[in-house]
Coordinates of C-alpha atoms and ligand atoms in Angstrom, one line a residue:
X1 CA 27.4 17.8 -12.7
X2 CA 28.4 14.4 -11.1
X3 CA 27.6 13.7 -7.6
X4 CA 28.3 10.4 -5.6
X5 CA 26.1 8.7 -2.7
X6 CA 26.1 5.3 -1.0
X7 CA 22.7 5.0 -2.2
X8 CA 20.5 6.3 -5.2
X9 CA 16.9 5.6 -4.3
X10 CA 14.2 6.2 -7.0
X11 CA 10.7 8.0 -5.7
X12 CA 10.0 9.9 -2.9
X13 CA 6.5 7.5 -1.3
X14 CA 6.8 5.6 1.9
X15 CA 9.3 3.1 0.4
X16 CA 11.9 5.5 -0.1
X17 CA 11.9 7.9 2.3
X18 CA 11.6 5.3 5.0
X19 CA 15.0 3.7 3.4
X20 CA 17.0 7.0 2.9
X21 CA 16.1 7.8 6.6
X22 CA 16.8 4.1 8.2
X23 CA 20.2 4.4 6.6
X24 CA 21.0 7.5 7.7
X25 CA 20.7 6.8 11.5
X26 CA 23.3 4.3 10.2
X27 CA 25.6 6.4 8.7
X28 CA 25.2 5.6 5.5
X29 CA 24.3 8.2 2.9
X30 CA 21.5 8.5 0.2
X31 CA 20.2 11.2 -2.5
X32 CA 16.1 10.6 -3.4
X33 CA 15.0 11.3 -6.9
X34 CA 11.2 11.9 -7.1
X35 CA 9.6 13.1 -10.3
X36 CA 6.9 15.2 -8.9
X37 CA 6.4 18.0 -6.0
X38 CA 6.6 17.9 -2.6
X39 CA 3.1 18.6 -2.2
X40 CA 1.8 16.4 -4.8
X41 CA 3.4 13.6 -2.9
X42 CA 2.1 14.9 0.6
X43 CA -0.9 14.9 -1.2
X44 CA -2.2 11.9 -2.4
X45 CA -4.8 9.6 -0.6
X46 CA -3.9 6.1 -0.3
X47 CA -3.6 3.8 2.3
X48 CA -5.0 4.1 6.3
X49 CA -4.2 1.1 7.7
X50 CA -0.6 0.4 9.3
X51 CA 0.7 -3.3 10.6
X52 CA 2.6 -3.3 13.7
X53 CA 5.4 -4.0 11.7
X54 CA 5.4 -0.7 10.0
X55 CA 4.8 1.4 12.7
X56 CA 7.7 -0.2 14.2
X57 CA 9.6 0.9 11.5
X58 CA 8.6 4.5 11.6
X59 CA 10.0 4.0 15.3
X60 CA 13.1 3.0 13.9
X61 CA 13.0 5.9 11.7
X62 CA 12.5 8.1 14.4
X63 CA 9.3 9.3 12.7
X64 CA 6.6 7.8 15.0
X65 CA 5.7 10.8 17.6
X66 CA 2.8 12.1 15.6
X67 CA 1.8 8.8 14.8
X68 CA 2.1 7.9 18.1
X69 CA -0.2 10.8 19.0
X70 CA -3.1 10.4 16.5
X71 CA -2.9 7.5 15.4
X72 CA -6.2 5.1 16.2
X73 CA -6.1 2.0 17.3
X74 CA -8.5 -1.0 15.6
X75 CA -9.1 -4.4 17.8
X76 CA -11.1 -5.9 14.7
X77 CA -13.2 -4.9 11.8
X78 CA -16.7 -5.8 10.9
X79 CA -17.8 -7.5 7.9
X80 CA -21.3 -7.0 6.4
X81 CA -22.9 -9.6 4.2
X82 CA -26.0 -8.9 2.6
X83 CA -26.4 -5.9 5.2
X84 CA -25.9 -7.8 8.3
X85 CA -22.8 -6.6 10.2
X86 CA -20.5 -9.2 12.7
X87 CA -17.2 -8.6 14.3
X88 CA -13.8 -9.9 14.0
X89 CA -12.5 -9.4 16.9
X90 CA -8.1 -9.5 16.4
X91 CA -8.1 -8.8 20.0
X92 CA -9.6 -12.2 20.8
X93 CA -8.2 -14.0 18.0
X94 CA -4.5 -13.4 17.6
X95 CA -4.1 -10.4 19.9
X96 CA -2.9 -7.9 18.1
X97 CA -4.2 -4.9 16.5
X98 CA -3.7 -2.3 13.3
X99 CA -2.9 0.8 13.3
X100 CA -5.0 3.6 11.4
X101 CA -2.8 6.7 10.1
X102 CA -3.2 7.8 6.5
X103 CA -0.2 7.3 4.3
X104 CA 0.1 10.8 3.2
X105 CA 0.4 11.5 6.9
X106 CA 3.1 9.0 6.7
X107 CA 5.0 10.7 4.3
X108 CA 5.0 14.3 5.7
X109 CA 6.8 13.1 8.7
X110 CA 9.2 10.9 6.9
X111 CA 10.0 14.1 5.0
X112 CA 10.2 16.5 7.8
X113 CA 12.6 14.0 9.9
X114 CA 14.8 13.4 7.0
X115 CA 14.9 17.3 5.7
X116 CA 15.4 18.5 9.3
X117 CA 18.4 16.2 9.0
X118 CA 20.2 17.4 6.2
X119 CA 18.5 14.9 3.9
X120 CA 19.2 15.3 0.5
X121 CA 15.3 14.9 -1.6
X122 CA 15.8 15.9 -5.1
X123 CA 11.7 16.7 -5.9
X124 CA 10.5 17.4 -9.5
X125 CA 13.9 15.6 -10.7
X126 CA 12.5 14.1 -14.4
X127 CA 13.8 11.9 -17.0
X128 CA 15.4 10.0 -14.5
X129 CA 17.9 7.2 -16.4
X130 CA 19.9 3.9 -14.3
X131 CA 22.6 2.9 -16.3
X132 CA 25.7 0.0 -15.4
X133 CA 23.2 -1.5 -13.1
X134 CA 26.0 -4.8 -13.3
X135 CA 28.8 -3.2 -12.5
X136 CA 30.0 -1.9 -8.7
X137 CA 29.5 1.9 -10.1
X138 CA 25.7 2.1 -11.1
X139 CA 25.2 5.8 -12.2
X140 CA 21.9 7.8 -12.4
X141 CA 21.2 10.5 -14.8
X142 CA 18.1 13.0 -14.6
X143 CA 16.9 16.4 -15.1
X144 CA 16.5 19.1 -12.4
X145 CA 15.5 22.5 -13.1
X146 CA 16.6 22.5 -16.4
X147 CA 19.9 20.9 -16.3
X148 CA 21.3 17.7 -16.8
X149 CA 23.0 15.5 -14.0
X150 CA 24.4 12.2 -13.1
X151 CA 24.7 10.4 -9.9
X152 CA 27.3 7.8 -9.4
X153 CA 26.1 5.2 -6.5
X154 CA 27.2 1.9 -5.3
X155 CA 23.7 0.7 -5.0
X156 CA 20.6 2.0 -6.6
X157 CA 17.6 1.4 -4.6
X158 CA 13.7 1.6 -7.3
X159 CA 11.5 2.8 -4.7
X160 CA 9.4 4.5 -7.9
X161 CA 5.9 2.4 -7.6
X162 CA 4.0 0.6 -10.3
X163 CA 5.0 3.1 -12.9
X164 CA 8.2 3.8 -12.1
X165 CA 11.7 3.3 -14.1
X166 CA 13.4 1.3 -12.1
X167 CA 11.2 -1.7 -12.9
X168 CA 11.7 -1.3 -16.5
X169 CA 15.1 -0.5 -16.4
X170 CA 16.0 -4.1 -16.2
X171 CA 16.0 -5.9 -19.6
X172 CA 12.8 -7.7 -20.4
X173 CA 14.8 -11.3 -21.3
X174 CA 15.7 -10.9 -17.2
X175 CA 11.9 -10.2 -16.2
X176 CA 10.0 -12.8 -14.2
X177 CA 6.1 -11.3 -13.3
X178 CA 2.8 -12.7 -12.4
X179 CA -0.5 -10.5 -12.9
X180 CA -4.1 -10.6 -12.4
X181 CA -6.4 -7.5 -13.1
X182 CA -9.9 -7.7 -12.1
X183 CA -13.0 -7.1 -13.9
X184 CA -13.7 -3.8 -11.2
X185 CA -12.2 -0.9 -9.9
X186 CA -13.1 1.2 -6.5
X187 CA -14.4 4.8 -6.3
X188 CA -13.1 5.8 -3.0
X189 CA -13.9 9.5 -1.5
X190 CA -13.5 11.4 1.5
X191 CA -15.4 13.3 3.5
X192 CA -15.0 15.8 6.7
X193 CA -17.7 13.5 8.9
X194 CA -17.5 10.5 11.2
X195 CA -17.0 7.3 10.4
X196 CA -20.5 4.7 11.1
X197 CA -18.8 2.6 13.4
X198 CA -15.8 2.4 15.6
X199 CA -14.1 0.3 13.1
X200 CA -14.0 -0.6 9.1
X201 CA -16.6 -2.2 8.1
X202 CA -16.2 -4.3 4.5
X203 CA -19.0 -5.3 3.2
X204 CA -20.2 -7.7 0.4
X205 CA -23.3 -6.8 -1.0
X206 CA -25.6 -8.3 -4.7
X207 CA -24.8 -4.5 -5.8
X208 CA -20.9 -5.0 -5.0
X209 CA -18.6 -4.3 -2.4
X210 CA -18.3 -1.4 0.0
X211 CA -15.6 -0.3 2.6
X212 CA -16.3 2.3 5.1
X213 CA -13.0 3.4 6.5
X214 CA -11.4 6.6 8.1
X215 CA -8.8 8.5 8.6
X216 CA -9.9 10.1 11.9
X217 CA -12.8 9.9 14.3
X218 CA -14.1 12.9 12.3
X219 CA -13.2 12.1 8.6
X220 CA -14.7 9.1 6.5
X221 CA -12.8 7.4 3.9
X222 CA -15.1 5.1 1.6
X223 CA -15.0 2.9 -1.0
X224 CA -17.4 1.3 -3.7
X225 CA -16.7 -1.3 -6.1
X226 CA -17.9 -0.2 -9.5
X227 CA -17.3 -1.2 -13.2
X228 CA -13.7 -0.1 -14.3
X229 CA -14.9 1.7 -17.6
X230 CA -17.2 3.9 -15.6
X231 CA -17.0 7.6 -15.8
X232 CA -16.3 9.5 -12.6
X233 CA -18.7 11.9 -13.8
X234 CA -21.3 9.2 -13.6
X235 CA -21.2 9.1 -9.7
X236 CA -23.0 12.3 -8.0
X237 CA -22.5 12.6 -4.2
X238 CA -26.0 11.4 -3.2
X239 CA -25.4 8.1 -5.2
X240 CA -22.4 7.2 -3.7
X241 CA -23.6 7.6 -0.4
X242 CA -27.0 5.8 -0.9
X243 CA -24.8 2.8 -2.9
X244 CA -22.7 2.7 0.6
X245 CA -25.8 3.0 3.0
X246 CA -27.4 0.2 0.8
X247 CA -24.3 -2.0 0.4
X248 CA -23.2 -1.8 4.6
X249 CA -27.9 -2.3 5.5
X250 CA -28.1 1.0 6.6
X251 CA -30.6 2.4 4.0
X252 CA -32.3 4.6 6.2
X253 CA -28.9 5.9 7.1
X254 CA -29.2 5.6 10.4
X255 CA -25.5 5.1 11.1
X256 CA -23.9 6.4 8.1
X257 CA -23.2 10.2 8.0
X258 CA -23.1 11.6 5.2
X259 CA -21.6 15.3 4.0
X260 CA -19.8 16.7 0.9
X261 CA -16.8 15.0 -0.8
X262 CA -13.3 16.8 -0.9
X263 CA -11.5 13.9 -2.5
X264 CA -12.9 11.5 -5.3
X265 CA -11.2 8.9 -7.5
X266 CA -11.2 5.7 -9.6
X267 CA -8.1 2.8 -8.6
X268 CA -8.0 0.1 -10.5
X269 CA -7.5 -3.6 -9.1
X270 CA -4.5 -5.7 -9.7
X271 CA -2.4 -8.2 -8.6
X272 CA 1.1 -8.1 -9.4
X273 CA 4.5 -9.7 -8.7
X274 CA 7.9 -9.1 -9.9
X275 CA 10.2 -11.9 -8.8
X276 CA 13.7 -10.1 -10.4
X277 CA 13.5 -7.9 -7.3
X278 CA 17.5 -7.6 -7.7
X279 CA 19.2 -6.8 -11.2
X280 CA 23.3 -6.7 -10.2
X281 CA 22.8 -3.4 -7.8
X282 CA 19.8 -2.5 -8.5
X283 CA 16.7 -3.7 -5.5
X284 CA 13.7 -3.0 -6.1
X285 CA 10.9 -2.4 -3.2
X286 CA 7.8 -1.4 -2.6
X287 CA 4.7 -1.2 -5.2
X288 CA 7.6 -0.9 -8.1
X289 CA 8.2 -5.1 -7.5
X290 CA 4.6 -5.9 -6.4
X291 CA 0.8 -4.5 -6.2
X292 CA -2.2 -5.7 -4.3
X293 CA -5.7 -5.3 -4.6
X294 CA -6.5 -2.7 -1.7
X295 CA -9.3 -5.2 -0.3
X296 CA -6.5 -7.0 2.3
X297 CA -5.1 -3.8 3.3
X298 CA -1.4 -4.8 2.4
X299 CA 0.5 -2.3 -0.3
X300 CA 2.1 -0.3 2.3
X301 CA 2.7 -3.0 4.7
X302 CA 4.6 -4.8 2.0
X303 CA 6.6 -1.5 1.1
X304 CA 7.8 -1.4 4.7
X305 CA 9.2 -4.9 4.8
X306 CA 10.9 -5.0 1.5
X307 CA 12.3 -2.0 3.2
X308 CA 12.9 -3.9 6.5
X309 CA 15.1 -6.8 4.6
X310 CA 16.8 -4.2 2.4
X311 CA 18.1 -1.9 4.9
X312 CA 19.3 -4.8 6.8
X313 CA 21.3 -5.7 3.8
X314 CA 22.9 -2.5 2.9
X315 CA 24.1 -1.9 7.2
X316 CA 25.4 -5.1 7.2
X317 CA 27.2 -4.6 3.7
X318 CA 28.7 -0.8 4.8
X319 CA 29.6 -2.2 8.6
X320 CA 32.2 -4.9 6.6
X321 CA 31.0 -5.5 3.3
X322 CA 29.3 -8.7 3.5
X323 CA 26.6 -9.5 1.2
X324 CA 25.1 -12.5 2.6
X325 CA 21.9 -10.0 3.4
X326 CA 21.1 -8.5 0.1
X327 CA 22.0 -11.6 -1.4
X328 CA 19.4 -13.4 0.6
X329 CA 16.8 -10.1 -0.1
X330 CA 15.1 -10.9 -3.1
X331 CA 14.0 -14.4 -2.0
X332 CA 13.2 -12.8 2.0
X333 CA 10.6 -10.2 0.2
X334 CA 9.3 -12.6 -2.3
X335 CA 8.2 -15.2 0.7
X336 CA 6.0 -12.9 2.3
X337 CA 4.5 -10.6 -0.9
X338 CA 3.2 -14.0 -2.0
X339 CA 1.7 -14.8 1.2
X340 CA 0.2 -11.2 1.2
X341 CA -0.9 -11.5 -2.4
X342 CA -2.9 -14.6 -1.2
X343 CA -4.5 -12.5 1.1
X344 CA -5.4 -9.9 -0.7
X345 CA -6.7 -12.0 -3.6
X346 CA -8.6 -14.2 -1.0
X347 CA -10.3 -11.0 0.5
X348 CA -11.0 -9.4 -2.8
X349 CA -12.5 -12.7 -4.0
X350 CA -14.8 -13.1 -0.9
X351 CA -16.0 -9.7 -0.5
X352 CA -17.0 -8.2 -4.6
X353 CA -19.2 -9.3 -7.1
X354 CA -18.0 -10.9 -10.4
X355 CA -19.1 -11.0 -13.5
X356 CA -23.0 -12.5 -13.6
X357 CA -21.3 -15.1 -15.9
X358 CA -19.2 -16.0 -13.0
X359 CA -22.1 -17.4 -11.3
X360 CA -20.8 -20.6 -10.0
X361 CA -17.4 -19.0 -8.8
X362 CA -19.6 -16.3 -7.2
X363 CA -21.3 -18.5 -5.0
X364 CA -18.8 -20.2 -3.8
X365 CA -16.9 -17.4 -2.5
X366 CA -20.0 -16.2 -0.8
X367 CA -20.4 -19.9 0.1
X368 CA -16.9 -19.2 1.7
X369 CA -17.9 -15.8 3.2
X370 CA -20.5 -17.8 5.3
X371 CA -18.0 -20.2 6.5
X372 CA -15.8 -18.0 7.8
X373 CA -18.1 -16.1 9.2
X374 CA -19.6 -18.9 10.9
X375 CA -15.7 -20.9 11.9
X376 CA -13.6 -19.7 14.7
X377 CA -10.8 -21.0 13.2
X378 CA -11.9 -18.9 9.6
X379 CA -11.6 -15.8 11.3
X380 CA -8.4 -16.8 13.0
X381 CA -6.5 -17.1 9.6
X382 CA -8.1 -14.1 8.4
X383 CA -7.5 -12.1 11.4
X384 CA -3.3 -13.2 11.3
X385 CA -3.3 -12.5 7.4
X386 CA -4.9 -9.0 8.3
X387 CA -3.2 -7.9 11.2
X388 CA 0.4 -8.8 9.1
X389 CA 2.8 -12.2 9.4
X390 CA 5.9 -11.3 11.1
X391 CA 9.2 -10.4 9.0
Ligands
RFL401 P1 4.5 5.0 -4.2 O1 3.8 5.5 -3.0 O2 3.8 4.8 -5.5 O3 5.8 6.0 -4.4 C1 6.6 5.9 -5.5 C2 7.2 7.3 -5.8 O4 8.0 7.3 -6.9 C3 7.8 8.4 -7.7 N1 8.2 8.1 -9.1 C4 9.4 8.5 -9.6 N2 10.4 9.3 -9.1 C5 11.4 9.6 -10.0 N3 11.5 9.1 -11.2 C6 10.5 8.4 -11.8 N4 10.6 7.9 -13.0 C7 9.4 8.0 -10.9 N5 8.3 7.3 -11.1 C8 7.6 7.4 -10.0 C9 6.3 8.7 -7.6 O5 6.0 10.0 -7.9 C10 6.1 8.3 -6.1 O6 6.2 9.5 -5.3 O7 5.3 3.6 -3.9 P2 5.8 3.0 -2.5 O8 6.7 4.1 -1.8 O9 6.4 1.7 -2.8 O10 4.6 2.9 -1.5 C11 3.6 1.9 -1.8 C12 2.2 2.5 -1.3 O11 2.0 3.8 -1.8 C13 1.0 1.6 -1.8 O12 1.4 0.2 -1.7 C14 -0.2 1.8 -1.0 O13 -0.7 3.1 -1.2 C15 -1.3 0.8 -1.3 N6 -2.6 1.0 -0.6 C16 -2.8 0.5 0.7 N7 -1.8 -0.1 1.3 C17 -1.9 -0.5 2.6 O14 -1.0 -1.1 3.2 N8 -3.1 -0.2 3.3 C18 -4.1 0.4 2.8 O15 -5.1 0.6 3.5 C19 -4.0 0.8 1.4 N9 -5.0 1.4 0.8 C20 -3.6 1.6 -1.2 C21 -4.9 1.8 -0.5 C22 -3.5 2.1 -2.5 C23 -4.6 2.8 -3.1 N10 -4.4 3.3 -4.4 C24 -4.8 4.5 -4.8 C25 -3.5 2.5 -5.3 C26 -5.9 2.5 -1.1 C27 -5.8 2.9 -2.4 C28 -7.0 3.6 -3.0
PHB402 C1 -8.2 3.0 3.6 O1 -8.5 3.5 4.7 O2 -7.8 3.8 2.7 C2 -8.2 1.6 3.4 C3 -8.5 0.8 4.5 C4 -8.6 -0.6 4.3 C5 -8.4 -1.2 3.1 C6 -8.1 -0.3 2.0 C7 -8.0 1.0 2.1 O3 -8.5 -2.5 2.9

């Protein structure tokens, strides 16, 4: 069966559910494709920490009234080195704060307010194929429930993450990416207590980096830095709550609460741009163009400016079919991933430990830890990179 939309948008995550429903307050139609379930979507942890940026465009999305309700609001984070704990203050610095809201939060309302109207999600569509990406008629081929079928689009929008198709659906010989994988991953887990302070604390520690985050005034979400070959298995509860209490200086736990895990797991740490971010009609946004180490807090935040420029391009395109917008959208994106990329690599830098090997570049990121720590103006640049640059 053959179907046509305005737009085909590859993946179900933040990126393309907040495009499908942007366009459709502006009359323009899409279908979403997303390999896996509903549930599996609304499912997965990932990120907590929201620009203004993006909550303004769940406003724009009409999606923002339960985020508006529980969402917490963070003035500045703490950083711990060696186990003593200072405060940036955003409030002071650059006046503006982040928002806290988990990302699978996120998505359910993106999905409600998009299903309620009429949306058209395709979950647990597979073997999902783009073909005449250069002509005006890109089509789309997949699997759903056994059958196969094609959609026929004028643009086709890969909003499919790292290991998406979209990405790799553009011939190699066309393909212009950057990388960096680090020589760590993070074990991050949840757990039904309160956070041990108001705010995040990072922390850089001789035994790594740790993050204490949340998701709610009742419910902790952690991280560890540990080796990226290490088995799960490896980490009970009790040692990944005394490697946080030791890394944050609160071994006697005397702030941190600790309580049983219900969510565990290993993400690797990479940097990663792809500068062909258009391919004739085929954009592509969000984490399937570009990754970032999770230190700067910035995946999602990127995701919901690519989508920013790109729905931008695509209104102005169906109110007269001008294409100065998506023409310019490639290069728009590109400006600030990179500036986010520098943040994210900066943070990660400053904050975990390299390889022993690596002792001279070691101390001079802790020499540059100090120093901002210590420099008004330091914590100033941090504080903008953190809290997002405008669109
Ligand atoms: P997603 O969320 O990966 O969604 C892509 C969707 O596409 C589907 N898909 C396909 N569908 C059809 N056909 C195919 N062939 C497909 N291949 C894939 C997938 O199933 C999926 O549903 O990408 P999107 O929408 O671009 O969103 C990006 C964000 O998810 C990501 O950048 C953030 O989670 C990154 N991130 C953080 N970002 C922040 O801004 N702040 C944070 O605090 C933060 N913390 C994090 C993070 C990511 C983490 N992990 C696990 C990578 C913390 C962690 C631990
Ligand atoms: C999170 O809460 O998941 C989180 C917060 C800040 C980060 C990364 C992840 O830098």
């Amino acid at each position: 069966m053959t179907t046509h939309t305005q737009v085909a948008i590859i993946g179900a995550g933040p990126s393309g559910l907040l495009l499908s429903q942007i366009l459709h307050l502006n009359g323009i139609d899409s279908i979403v494709l997303e390999r896996k379930t509903r549930a599996y979507v609304e499912g997965r942890v990932r990120a907590g920490i929201m620009e203004q940026g993006a909550v303004d465009m769940m406003r724009q999305a009409n999606a923002a009234e339960r985020l508006d309700r529980e969402c917490l609001t963070h003035d500045g984070i703490e950083i711990a080195l060696d186990g003593r704990r200072q405060r940036i203050s955003f409030q002071d610095l650059v006046g503006t704060p982040v928002t806290v809201y988990g990302q699978a939060e996120m998505t359910k309302d993106l999905a409600i307010v998009r299903l309620t109207a009429g949306g058209d999600i395709r979950y647990e569509a597979t073997d999902v194929s783009l073909h005449g990406l250069e002509t005006d008629r890109p089509r789309v081929r997949f699997v759903k429930d056994g059958a196969a079928e094609e959609i026929t689009a004028d643009f086709v929008a890969g909003c499919d993450g790292f290991h998406g198709v979209s990405r790799h659906s553009i011939p190699a010989d066309k393909l212009v990416t950057f990388e960096r994988v680090y020589p760590f991953a993070w074990l991050g887990m949840m757990a039904e207590v309160p956070p041990p302070s108001d705010e995040l604390i990072y922390a850089r520690h001789e035994r790594g980096f740790a993050l204490c985050s949340m998701r709610s005034r009742t419910r902790s979400r952690h991280y560890i830095q540990v080796s990226p070959d290490e088995p799960l298995e490896d980490w009970s509860e009790d040692r990944i709550w005394q490697e946080i209490a030791i890394r944050i200086g609160d071994p006697r736990f005397e702030i941190l609460e600790t309580g049983p895990l219900i969510e565990k797991s290993l993400t690797p740490m990479r940097s990663f741009v792809c500068e062909t971010m258009r391919f004739g009609r085929l954009f592509l946004a969000g984490d399937a163009a570009h990754i970032v180490p999770p230190t700067g807090a910035k995946g999602l935040n990127l995701a919901a400016g690519d989508i920013h420029y790109l729905s931008e391009g695509l209104i102005e395109f169906y109110a007269g079919g001008q294409t100065a917008k998506l023409d310019r959208y490639a290069a728009q994106a590109l400006a600030r991933v990179w500036k986010a990329q520098r943040f994210s690599w900066w943070m990660t830098s400053l904050l975990h430990n390299f390889d022993a090997a690596e002792g001279f570049q070691n101390r001079i990121h802790r020499a540059e830890l100090e120093y901002t720590l210590s420099s008004r103006a330091a914590q100033t640049a941090l504080a903008e990179n953190y809290v997002g640059l405008p669109y």
